[in-house]
PDB file of C-alpha atoms in Angstrom:
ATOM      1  CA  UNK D   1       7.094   8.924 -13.269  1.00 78.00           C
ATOM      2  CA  UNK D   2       6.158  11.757 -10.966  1.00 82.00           C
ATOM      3  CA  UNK D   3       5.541  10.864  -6.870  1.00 85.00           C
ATOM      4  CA  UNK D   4       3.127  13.322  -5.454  1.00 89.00           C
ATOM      5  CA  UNK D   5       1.867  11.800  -3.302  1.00 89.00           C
ATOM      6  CA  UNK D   6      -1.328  10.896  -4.803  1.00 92.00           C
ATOM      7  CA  UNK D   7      -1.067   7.548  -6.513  1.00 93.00           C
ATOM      8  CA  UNK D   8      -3.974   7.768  -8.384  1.00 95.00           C
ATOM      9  CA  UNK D   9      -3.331  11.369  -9.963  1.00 94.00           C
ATOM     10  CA  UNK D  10       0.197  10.229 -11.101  1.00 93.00           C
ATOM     11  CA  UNK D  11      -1.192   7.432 -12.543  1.00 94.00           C
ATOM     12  CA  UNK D  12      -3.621   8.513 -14.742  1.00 96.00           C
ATOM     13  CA  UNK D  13      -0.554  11.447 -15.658  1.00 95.00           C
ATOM     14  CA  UNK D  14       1.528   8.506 -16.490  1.00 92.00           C
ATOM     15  CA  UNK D  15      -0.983   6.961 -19.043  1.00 94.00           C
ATOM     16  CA  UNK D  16      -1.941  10.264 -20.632  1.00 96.00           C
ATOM     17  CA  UNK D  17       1.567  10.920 -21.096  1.00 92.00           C
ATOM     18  CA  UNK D  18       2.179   7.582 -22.322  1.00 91.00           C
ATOM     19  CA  UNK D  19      -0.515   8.168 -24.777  1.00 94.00           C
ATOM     20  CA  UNK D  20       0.230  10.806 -26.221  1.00 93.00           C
ATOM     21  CA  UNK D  21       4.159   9.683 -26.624  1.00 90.00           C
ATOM     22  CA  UNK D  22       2.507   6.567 -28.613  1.00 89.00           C
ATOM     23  CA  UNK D  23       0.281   8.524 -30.625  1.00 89.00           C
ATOM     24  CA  UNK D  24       3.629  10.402 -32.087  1.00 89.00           C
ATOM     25  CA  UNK D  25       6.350   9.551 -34.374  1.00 87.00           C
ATOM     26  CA  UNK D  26       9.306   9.303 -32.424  1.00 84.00           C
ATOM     27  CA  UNK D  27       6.362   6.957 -29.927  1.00 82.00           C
ATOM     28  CA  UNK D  28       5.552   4.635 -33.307  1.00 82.00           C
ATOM     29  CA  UNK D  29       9.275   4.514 -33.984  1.00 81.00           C
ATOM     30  CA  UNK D  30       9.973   3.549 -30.021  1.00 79.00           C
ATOM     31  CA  UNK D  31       7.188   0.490 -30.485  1.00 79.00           C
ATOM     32  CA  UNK D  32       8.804  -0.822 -33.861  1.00 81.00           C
ATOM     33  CA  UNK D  33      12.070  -0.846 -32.237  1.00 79.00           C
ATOM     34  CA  UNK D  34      10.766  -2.592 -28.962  1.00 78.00           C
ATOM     35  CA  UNK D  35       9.435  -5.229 -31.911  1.00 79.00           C
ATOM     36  CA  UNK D  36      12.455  -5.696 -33.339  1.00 79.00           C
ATOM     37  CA  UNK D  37      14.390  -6.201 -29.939  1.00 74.00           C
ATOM     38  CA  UNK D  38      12.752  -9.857 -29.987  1.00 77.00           C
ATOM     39  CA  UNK D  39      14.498 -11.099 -32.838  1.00 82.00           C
ATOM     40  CA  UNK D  40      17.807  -8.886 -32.821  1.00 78.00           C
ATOM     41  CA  UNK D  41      19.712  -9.568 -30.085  1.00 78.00           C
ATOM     42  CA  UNK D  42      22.230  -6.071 -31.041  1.00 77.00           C
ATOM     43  CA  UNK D  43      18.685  -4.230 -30.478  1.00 74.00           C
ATOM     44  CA  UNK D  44      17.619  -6.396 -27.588  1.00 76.00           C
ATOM     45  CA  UNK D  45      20.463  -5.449 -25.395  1.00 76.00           C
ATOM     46  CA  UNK D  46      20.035  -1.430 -25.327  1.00 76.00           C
ATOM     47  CA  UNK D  47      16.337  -1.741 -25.112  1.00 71.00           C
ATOM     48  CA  UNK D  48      16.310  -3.681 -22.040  1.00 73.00           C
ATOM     49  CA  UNK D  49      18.550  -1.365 -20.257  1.00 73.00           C
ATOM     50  CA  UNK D  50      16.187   1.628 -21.239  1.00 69.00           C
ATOM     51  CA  UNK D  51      13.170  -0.031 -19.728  1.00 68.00           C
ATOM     52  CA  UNK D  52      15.092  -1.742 -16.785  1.00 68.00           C
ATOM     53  CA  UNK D  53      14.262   1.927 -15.109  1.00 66.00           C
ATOM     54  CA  UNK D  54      10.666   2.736 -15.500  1.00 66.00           C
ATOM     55  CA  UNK D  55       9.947  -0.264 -13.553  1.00 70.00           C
ATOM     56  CA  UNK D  56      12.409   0.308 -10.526  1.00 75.00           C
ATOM     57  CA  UNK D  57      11.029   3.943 -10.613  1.00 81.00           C
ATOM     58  CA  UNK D  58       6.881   2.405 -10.799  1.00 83.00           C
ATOM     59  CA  UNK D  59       8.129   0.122  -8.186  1.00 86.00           C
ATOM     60  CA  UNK D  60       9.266   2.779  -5.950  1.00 89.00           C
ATOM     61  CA  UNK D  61       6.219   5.132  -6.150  1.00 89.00           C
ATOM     62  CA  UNK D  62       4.099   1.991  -5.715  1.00 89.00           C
ATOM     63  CA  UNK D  63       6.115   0.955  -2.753  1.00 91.00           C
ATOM     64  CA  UNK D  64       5.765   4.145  -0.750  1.00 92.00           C
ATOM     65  CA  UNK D  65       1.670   4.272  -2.029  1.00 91.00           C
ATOM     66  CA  UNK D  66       1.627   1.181  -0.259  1.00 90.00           C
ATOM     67  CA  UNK D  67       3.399   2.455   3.065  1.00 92.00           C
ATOM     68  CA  UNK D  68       0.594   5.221   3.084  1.00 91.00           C
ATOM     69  CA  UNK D  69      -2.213   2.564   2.762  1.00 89.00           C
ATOM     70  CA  UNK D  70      -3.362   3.661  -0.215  1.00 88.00           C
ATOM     71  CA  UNK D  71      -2.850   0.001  -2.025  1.00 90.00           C
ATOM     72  CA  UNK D  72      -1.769  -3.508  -1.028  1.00 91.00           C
ATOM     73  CA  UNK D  73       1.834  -3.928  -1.709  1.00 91.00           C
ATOM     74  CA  UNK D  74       2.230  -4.778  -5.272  1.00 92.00           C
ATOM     75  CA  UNK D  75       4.540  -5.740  -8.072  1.00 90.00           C
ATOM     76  CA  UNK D  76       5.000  -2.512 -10.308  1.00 88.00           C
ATOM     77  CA  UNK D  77       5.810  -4.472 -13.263  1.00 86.00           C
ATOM     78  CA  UNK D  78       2.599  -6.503 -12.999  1.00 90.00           C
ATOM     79  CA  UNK D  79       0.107  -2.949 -12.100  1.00 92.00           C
ATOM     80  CA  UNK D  80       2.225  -1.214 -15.362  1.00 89.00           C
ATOM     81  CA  UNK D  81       1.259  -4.243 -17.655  1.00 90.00           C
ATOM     82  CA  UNK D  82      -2.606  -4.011 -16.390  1.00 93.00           C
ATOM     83  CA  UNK D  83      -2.483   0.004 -16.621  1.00 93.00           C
ATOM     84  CA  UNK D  84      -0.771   0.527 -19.547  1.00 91.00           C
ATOM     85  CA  UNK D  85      -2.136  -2.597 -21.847  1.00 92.00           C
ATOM     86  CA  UNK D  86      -5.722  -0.621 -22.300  1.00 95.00           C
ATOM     87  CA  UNK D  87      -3.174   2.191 -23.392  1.00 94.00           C
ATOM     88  CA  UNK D  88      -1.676   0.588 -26.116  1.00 90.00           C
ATOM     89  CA  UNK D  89      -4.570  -0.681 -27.641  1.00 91.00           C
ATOM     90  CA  UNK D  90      -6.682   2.464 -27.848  1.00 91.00           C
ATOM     91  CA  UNK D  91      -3.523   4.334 -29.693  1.00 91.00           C
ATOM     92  CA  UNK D  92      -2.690   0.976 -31.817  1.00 87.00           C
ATOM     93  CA  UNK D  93      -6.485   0.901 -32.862  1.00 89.00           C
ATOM     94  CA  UNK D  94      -7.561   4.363 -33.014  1.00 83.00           C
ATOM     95  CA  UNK D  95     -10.764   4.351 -32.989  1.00 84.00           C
ATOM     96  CA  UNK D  96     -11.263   6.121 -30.123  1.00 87.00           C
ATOM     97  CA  UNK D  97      -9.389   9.020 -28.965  1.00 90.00           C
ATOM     98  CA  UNK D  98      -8.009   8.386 -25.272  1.00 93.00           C
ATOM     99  CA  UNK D  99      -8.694  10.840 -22.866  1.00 96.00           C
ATOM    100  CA  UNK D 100      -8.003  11.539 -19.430  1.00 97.00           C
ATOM    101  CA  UNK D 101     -11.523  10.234 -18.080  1.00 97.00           C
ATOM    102  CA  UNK D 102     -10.548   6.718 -19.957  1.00 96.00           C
ATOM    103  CA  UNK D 103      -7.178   6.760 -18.243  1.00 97.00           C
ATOM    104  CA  UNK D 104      -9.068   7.491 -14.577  1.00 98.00           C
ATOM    105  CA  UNK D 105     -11.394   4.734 -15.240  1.00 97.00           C
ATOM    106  CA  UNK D 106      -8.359   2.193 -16.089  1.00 97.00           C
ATOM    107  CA  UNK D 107      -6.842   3.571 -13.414  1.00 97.00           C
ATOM    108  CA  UNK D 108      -9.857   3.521 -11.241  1.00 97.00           C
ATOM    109  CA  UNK D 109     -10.649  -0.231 -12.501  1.00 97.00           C
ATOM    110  CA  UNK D 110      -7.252  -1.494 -11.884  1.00 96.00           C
ATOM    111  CA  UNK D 111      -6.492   0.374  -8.298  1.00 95.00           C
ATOM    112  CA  UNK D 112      -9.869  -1.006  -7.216  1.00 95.00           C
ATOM    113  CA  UNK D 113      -9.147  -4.779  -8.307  1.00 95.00           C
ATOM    114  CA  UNK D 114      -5.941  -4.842  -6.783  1.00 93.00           C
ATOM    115  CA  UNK D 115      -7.194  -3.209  -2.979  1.00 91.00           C
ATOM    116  CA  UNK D 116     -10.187  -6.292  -3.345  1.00 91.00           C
ATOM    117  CA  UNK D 117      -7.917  -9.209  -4.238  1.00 89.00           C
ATOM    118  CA  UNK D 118      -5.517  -7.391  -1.193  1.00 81.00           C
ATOM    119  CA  UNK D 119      -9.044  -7.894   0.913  1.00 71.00           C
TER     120      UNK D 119
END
């Protein structure tokens, strides 16, 4: 995840991106292996070192967000799993396409909800 130094802008980059990764094959491939990490321990391992990174990365884009006031200190893991949830069920339904004004308002929504519980 790109820091430019506008939280909300490389947010809502972050969930396009992630939505159009899902919406591919390598993306569908990616989830059924995730799946499978549950009950295969030989698969569980690698996974969990792959995705041991995006949330030390999150966490430091959130971190220095936070030191700029533009959100309440927060855990990165907890703001992915709200941001990126809404992401995985539009592309796992597909009944709507998701666009970049769906991923603002999530992000919108979310970034919002966290700076009022903060308050």
């Amino acid at each position: 995840m790109e820091d430019t130094g506008d939280l909300r802008h490389d947010l809502v980059d972050h969930l396009v991106a992630l939505a159009e990764l899902l919406s591919t094959t390598t993306g569908r491939a990616m989830q059924r292996v995730i799946q499978s990490a549950r009950e295969n321990p030989e698969v569980a391992l690698p996974v969990d070192r792959i995705f041991e990174r995006r949330p030390a990365r999150l966490q430091q884009v959130v971190d220095t967000a936070a030191a700029r006031g533009e959100l309440p200190p927060v855990d990165g893991y907890f703001l992915a799993e709200l941001l990126t949830g809404p992401v995985h069920l539009y592309v796992s339904r597909g009944l709507r396409p998701f666009t970049r004004a769906g991923a603002e308002r999530i992000t919108d929504v979310v970034l919002a909800g966290l700076r009022h519980a903060a308050g």
